[in-house]
Coordinates of C-alpha atoms in Angstrom, one line a residue:
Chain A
X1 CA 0.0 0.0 0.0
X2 CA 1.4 3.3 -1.2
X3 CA 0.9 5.4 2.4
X4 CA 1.6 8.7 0.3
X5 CA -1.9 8.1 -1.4
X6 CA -3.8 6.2 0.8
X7 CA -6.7 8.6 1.6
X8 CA -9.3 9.5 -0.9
X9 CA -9.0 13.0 -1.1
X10 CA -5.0 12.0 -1.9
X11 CA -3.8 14.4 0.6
X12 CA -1.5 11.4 2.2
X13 CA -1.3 9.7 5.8
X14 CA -3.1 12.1 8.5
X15 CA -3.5 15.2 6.2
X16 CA -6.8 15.3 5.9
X17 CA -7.0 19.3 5.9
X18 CA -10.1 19.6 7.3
X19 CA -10.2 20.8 10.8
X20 CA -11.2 19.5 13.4
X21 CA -12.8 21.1 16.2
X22 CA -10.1 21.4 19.4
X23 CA -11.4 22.4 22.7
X24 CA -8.8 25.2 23.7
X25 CA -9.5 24.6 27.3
X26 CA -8.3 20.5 27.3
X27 CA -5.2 19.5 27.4
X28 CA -6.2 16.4 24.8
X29 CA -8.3 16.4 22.2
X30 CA -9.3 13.0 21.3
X31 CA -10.6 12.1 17.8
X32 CA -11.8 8.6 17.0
X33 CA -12.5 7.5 13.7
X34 CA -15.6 6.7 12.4
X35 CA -14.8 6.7 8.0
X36 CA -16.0 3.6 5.8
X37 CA -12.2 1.8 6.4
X38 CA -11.9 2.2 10.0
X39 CA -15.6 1.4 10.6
X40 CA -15.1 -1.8 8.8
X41 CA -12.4 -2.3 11.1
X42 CA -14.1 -2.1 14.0
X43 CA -13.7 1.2 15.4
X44 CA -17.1 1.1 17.4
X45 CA -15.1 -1.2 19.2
X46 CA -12.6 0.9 19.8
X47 CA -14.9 4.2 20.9
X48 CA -16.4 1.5 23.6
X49 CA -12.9 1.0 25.2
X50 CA -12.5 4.6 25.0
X51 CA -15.6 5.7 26.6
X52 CA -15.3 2.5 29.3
X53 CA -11.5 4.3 29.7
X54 CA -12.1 7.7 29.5
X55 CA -15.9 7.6 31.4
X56 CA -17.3 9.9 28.7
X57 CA -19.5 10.2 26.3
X58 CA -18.5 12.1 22.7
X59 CA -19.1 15.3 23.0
X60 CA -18.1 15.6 26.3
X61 CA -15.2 17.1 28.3
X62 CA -13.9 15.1 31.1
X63 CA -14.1 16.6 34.9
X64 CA -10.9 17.9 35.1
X65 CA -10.6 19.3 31.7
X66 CA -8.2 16.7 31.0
X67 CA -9.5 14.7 27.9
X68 CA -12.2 16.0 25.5
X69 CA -13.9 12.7 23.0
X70 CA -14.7 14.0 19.7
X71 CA -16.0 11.9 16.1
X72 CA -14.9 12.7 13.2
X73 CA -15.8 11.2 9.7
X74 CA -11.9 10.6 8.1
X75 CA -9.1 11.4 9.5
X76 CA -7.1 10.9 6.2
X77 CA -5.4 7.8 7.3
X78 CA -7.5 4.7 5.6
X79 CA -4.1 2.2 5.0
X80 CA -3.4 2.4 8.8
X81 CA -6.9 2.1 10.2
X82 CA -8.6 2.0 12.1
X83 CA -6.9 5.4 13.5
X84 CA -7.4 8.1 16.6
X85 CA -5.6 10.7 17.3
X86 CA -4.7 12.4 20.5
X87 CA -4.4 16.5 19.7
X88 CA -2.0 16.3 16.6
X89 CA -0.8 12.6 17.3
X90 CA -1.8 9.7 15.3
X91 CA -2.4 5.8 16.5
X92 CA -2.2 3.6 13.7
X93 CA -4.1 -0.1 13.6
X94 CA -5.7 1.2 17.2
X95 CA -7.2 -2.0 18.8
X96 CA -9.5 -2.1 21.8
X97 CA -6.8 -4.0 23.9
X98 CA -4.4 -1.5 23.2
X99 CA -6.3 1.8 24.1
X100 CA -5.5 1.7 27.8
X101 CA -1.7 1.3 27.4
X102 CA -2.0 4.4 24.8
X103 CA -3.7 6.8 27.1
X104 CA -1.4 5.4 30.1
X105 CA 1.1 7.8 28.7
X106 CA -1.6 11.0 28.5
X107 CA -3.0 10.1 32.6
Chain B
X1 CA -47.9 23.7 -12.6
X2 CA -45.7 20.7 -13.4
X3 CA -47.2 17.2 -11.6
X4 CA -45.6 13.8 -11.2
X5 CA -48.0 10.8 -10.8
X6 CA -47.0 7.9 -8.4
X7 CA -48.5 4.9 -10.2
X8 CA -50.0 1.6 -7.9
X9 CA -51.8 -1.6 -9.5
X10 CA -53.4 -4.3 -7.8
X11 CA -55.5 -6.9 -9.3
X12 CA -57.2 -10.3 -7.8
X13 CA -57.6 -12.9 -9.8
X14 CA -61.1 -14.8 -10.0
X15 CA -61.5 -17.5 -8.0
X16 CA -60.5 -21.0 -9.8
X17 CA -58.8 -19.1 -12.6
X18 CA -54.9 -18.4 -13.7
X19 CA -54.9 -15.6 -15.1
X20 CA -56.8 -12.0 -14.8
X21 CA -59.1 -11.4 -17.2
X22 CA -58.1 -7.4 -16.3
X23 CA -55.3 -5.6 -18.0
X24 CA -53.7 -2.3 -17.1
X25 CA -50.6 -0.6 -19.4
X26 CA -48.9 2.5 -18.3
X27 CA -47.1 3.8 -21.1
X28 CA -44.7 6.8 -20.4
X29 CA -43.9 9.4 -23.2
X30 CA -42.1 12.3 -23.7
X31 CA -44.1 14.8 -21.5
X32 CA -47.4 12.7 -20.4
X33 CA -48.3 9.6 -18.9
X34 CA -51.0 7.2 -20.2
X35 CA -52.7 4.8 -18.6
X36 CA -55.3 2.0 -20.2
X37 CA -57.3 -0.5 -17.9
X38 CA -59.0 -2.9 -19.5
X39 CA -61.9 -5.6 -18.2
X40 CA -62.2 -8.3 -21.0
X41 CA -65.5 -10.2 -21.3
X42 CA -65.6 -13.4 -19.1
X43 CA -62.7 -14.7 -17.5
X44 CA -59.5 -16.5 -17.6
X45 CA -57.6 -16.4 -21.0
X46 CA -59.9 -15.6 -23.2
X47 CA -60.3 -12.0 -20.8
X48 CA -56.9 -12.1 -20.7
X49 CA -56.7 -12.4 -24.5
X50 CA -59.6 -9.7 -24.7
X51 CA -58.1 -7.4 -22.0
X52 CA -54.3 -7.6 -22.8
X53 CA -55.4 -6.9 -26.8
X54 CA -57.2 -3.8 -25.5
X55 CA -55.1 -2.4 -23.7
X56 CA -52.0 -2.6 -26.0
X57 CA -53.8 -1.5 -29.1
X58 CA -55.4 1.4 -27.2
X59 CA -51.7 2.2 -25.3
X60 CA -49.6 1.6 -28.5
X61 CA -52.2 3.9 -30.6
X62 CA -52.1 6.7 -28.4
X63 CA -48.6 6.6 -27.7
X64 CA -48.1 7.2 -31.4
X65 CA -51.0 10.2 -31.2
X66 CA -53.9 8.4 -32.4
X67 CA -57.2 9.8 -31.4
X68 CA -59.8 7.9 -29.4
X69 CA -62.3 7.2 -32.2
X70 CA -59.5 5.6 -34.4
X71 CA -59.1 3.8 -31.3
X72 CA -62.4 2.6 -30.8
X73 CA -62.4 2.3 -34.5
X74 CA -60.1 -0.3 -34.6
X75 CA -60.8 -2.3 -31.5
X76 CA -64.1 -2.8 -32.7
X77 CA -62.7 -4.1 -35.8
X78 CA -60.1 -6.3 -34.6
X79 CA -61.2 -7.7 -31.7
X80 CA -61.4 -11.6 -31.8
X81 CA -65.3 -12.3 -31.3
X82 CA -66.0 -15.0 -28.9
X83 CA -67.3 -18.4 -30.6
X84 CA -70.1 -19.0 -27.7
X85 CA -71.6 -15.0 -27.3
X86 CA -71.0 -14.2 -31.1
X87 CA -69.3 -11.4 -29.6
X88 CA -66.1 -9.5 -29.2
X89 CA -66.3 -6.8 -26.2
X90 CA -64.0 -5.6 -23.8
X91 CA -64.5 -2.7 -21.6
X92 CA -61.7 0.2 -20.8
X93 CA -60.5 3.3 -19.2
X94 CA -58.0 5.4 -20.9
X95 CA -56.0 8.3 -19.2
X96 CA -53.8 10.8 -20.7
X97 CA -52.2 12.8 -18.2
X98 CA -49.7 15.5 -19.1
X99 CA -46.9 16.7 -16.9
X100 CA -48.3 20.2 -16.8
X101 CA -51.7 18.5 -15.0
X102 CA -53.8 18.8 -18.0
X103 CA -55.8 15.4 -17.9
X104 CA -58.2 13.8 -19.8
X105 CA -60.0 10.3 -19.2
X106 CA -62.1 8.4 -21.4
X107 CA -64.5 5.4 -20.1
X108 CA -66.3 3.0 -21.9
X109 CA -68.4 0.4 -19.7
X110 CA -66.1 0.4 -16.7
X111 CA -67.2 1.7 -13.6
X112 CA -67.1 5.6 -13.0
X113 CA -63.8 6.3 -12.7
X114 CA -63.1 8.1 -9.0
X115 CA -61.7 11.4 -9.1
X116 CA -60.5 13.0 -6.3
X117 CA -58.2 15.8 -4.2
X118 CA -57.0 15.0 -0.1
X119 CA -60.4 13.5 1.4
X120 CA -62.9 14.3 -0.8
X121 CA -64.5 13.2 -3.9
X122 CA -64.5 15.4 -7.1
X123 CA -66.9 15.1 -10.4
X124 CA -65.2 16.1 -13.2
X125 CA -67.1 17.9 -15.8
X126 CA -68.7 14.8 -17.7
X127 CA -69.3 14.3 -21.7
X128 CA -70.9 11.6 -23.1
X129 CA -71.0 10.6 -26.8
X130 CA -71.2 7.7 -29.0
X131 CA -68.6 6.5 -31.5
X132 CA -69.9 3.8 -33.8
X133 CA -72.2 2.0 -31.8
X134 CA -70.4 2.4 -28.5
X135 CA -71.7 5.4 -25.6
X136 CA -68.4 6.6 -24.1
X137 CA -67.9 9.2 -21.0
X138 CA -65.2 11.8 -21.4
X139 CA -63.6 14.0 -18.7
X140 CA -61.1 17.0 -19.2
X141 CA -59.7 18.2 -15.8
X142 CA -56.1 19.9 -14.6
X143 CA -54.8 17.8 -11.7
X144 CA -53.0 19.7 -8.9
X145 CA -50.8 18.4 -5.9
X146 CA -52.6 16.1 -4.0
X147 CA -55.6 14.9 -6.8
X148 CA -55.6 11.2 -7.2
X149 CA -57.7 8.7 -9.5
X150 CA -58.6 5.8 -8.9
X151 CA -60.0 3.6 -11.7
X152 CA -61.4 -0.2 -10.9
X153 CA -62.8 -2.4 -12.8
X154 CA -66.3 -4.3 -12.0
X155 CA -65.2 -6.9 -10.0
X156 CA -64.3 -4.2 -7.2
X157 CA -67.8 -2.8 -7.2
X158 CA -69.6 -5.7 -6.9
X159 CA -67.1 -7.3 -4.5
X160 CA -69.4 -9.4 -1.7
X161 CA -71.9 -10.8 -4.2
X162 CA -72.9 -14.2 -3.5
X163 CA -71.8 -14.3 -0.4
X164 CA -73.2 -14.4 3.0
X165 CA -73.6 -10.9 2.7
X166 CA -75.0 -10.3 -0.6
X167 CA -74.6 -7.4 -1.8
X168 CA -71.9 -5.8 -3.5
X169 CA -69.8 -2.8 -2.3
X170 CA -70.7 -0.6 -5.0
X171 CA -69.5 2.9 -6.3
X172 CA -70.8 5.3 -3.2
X173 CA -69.2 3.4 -0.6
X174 CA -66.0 2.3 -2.8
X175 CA -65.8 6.4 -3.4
X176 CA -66.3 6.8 0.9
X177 CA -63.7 4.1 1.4
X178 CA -61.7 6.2 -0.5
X179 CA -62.2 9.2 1.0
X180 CA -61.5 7.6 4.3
X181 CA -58.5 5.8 3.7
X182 CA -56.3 8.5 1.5
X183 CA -53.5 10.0 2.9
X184 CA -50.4 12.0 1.2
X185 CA -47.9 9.5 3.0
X186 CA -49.3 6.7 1.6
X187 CA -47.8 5.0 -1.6
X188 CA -50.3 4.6 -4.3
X189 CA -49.2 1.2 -4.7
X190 CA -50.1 0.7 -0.8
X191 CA -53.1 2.1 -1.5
X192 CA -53.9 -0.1 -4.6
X193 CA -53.2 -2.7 -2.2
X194 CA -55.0 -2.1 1.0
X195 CA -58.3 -1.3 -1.6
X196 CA -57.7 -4.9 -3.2
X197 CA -57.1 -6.8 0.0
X198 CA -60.5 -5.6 1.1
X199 CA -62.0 -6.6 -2.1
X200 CA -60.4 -9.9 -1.4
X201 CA -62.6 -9.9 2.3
X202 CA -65.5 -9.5 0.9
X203 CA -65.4 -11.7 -1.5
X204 CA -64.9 -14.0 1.3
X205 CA -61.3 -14.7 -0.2
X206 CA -62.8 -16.4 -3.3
X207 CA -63.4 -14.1 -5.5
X208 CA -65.9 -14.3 -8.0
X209 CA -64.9 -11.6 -10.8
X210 CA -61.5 -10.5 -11.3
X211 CA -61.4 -7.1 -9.8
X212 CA -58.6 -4.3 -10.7
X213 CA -57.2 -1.5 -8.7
X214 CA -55.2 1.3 -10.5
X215 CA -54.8 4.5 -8.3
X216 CA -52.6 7.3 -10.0
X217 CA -52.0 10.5 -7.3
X218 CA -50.8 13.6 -8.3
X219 CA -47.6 15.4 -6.7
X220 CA -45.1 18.1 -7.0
X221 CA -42.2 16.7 -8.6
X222 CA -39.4 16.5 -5.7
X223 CA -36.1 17.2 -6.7
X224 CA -32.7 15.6 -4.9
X225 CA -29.3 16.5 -5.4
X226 CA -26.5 14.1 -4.5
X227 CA -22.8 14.2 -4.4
X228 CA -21.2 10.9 -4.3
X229 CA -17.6 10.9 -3.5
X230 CA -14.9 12.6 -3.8
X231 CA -14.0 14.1 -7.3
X232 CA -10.6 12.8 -8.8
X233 CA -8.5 15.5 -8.7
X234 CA -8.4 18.4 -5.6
X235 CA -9.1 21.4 -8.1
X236 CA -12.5 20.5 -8.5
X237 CA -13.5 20.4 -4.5
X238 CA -14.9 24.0 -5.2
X239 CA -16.7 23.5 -8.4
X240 CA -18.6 20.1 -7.0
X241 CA -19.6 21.4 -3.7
X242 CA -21.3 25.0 -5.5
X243 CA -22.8 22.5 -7.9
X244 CA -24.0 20.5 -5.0
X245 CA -25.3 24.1 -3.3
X246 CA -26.6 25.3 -6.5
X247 CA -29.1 22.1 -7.2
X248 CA -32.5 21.9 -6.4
X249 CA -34.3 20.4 -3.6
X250 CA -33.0 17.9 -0.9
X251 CA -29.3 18.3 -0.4
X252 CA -27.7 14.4 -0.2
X253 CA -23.9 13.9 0.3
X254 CA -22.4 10.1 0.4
X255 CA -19.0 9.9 2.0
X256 CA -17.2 10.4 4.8
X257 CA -14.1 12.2 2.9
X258 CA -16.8 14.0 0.4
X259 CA -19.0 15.2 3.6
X260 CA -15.4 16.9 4.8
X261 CA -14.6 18.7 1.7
X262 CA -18.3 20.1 1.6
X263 CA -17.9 21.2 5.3
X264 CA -14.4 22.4 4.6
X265 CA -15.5 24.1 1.0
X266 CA -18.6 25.5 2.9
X267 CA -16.7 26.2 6.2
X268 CA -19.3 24.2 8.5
X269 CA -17.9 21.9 11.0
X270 CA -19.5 18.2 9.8
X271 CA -20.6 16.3 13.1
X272 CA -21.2 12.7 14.0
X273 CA -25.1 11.5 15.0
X274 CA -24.0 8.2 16.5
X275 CA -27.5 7.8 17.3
X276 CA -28.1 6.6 13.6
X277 CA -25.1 3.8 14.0
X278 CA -26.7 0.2 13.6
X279 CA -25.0 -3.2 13.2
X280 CA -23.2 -3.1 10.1
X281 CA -23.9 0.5 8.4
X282 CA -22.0 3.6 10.0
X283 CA -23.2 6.4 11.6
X284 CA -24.8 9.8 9.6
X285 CA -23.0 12.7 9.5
X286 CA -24.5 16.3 10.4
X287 CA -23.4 19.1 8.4
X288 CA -25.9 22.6 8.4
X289 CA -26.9 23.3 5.2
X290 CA -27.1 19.8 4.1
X291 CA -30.3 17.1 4.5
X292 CA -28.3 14.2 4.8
X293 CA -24.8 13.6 5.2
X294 CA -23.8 9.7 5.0
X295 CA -21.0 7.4 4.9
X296 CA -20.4 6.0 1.2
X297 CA -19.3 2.8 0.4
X298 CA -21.1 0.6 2.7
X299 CA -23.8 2.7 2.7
X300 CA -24.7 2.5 -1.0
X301 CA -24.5 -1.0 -0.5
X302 CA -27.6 -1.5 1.8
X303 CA -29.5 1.8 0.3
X304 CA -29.1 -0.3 -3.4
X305 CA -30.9 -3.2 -1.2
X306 CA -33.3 -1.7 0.2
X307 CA -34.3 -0.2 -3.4
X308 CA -34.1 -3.1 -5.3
X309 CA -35.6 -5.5 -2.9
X310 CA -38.2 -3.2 -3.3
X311 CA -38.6 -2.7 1.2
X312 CA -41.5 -0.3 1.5
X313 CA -41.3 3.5 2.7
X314 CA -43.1 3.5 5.7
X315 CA -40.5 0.8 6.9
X316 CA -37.8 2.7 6.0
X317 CA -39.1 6.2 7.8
X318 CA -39.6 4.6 10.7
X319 CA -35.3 3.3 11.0
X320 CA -32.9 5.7 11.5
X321 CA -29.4 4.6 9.7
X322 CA -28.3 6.5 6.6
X323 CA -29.0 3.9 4.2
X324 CA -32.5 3.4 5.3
X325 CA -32.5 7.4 4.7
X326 CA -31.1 7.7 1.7
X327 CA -33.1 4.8 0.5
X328 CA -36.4 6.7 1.0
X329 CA -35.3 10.2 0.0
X330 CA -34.4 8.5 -3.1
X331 CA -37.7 6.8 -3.7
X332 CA -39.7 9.8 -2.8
X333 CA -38.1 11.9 -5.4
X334 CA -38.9 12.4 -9.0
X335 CA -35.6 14.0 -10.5
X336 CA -32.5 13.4 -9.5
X337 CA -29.5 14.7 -10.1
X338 CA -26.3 12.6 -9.2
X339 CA -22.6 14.2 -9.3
X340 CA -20.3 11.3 -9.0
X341 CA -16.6 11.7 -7.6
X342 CA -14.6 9.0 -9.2
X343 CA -11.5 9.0 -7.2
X344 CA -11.4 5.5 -5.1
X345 CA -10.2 4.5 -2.1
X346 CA -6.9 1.9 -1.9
X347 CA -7.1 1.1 1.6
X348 CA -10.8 -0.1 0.5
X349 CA -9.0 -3.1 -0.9
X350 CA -7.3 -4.5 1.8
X351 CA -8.1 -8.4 3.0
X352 CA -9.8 -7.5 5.6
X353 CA -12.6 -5.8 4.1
X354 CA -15.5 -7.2 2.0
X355 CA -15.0 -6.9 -1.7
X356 CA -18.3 -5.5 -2.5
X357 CA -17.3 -2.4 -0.3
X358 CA -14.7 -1.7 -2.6
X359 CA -16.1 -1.7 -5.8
X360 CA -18.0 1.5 -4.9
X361 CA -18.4 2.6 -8.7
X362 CA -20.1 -0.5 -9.7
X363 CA -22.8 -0.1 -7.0
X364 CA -23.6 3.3 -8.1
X365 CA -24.1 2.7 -11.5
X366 CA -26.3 0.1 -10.3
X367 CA -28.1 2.4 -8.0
X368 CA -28.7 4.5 -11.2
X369 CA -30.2 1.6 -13.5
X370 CA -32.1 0.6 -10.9
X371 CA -33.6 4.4 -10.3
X372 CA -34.3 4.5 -14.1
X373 CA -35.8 1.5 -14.2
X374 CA -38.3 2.8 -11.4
X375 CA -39.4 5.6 -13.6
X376 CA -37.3 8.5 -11.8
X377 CA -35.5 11.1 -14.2
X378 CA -31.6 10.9 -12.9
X379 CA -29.4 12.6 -14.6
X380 CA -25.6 12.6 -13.7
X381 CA -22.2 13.8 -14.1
X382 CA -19.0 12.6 -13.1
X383 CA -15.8 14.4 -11.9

């Protein structure tokens, strides 16, 4: 798989330029998501362990500002997928095991 | 005012017999709509001989801008005439209905055809006048939003006869039953249904006439516009999306990459309703501006299903996923307009994900045969 071109809108791994709503007032923004690849992948999975981790629903802001959830639609990474990103970071081939040991290193 | 006419045809067959002696054509030409019912004489093939004969003659001659009395004309001269009556009769509605509304119905020996706007009943302005040897009734009438017709054939009206309850349902109460059981949201092929399924009751589910049930109702034509994927190359984002914004009617957009460039293009956030997630088809997307926002691929797959497999309307309004959706915006519309991004998505052919996902072009272009063959007007343009 060419990674340069892997997105539909050919802007390459994690470009996707459109942007995505930050909270200014949390320290991570959390994007999961929820495109035609990753979904087939199993990313609902994936937003389970992550509200089961986080204790929030999308939308939402944790208690202490820490970690906002957000979905988006295509984060521009399709090859890698299923993907989230924590503010401008990107987890490649995300599974629902492996979401507590990445947010170990946010907590 | 320009009208679009939602056809539904139900017909019971006579008790004991194979075929329906009853035969309905709906011919579609360049700017109006006909429609020929015919009730051959007696039952089984020989009606089905008469009826089918009738209605093809009459369809095929007015398609080609015959008048009615050629019509007439001919039928009465090439009719085969039944060895045991010495006879060769076969009765008929004719409609002509132009897309501007301008309608005009001709009867001959079938009941009075019903005519009607929301709950009530309407009589048309009425001629009557004999061609050759045969008295017909003519009616000239503009239909609006919300008129309907209904035309049946005997076997409706006197639905009940010889049974328990002998009498027949006949044309005031058929005309109240009507009245009663119209409503905008229904289909008129529901409608055809419901009326025949009653006939069917009363005949005590053995019916003893074949009995037809053509309703035609009268709408606005609805317009959708619909961007499917992303175009090919990035310099055309711009020209797609005011395309998109320019179009008529209900806004559609399939794709999770496409919904981004129209939110990015339009600078609107596009949000996630996870509400509308189900099993196997992703979530809608929410973008202002825009009636529905969906995820592509997989989506198409199920909306093509639901469409082909023909799943009814009020089923589909009452789920909430995209393709359910998209599946009934795209029945209820008339004219639609498709523009197609052909750019594709490599990481859509990876192992791990169904093949039919990934051959997103071949489902649209089946999406579109299928519309066309459903009567809508889709036009489309690719980028």
């Amino acid at each position: 798989m060419n990674a340069k071109n892997c997105c539909q809108c050919s802007t390459g791994i994690g470009q996707n330029d459109s942007e995505y709503k930050k909270k200014v007032n949390v320290k991570y923004n959390v994007f999961i998501c929820l495109g035609t690849t990753c979904y087939l992948r199993g990313s609902i999975d994936i937003l389970k362990s992550i509200k089961d981790e986080l204790g929030i629903e999308p939308g939402e802001t944790t208690t202490d500002n820490m970690f906002a959830l957000e979905l988006v639609r295509c984060l521009g990474a399709c090859a890698v997928g299923p993907v989230m990103m924590i503010n401008d970071v990107l987890y490649p081939n995300v599974s629902p095991d492996s979401v507590a040991e990445i947010f170990k290193a946010y907590k | 005012m320009e009208i679009r006419l939602d056809y539904g045809i139900a017909q019971l067959i006579k008790h004991n017999e194979e075929l329906c002696g009853d035969s309905v054509e709906v011919i579609r030409t360049d700017r109006a709509s006909i429609i020929v019912v015919s009730d051959g004489m007696g039952s089984g093939v020989k009606a089905n001989i008469l009826s089918r004969l009738t209605v093809k003659t009459a369809g095929t001659m007015l398609k080609m801008g015959g008048d009615i009395d050629e019509v007439i004309d001919t039928l009465a001269h090439t009719l085969p005439v039944c060895k045991v009556r010495n006879l060769a009769y076969s009765t008929f509605t004719i409609g002509h209905i132009r897309d501007d509304g301008r309608a005009y119905l001709v009867e001959f020996d079938n009941p009075t055809i019903f005519v009607g706007h929301n709950n009530k009943i309407v009589k048309p302005h009425q001629v009557s006048r004999k061609i050759g040897e045969k008295n017909i009734n003519e009616y000239f009438l503009k239909m609006q939003d919300n008129d309907w017709l209904v035309i049946v054939s005997d076997g409706v009206l006197h639905a009940g006869i010889g049974n328990i309850m002998n009498m027949g349902w006949g044309w005031d109460r058929v005309a109240k039953h009507l009245e009663e059981t119209y409503s905008p949201l229904k289909s008129a092929s529901q409608w055809a249904e419901e009326t025949k399924q009653l006939c069917y009751n009363l005949y005590g589910e053995k019916p003893g006439d074949d009995a037809t049930v053509v309703v035609v109702k009268a709408r606005k034509p609805r317009h959708v516009s619909m961007l499917v994927g992303p175009p090919q190359s990035k310099e055309d984002d711009y020209e797609v999306v005011n395309k998109l914004m320019d179009g008529t009617g209900t806004k559609i957009v399939c794709g999770g990459t496409t919904g981004n460039i129209v939110g990015r293009v339009l600078g609107r956030q596009v949000n996630v309703d996870l509400s509308s997630n189900c099993d196997n088809i992703p979530p809608i997307g929410i973008l202002p501006g825009i009636n529905l926002v969906t995820e592509g691929a997989v989506t198409l797959v199920y909306a093509l299903e639901y469409i082909k497999y023909g799943t009814k309307l009020t089923e589909l309004k009452t789920r909430k996923d995209g393709a359910s959706r998209l599946a009934a915006a795209l029945i209820e519309a008339d004219d639609i307009h498709l523009i197609i991004g052909t750019a594709s998505n490599p990481s859509l052919q990876d192992v791990q994900v169904p093949a039919i996902y990934t051959y997103k072009q071949h489902v649209i272009r089946d999406l579109v045969y299928t519309l066309k063959q459903s009567g809508k007007n889709v036009t489309e343009e690719y980028y």
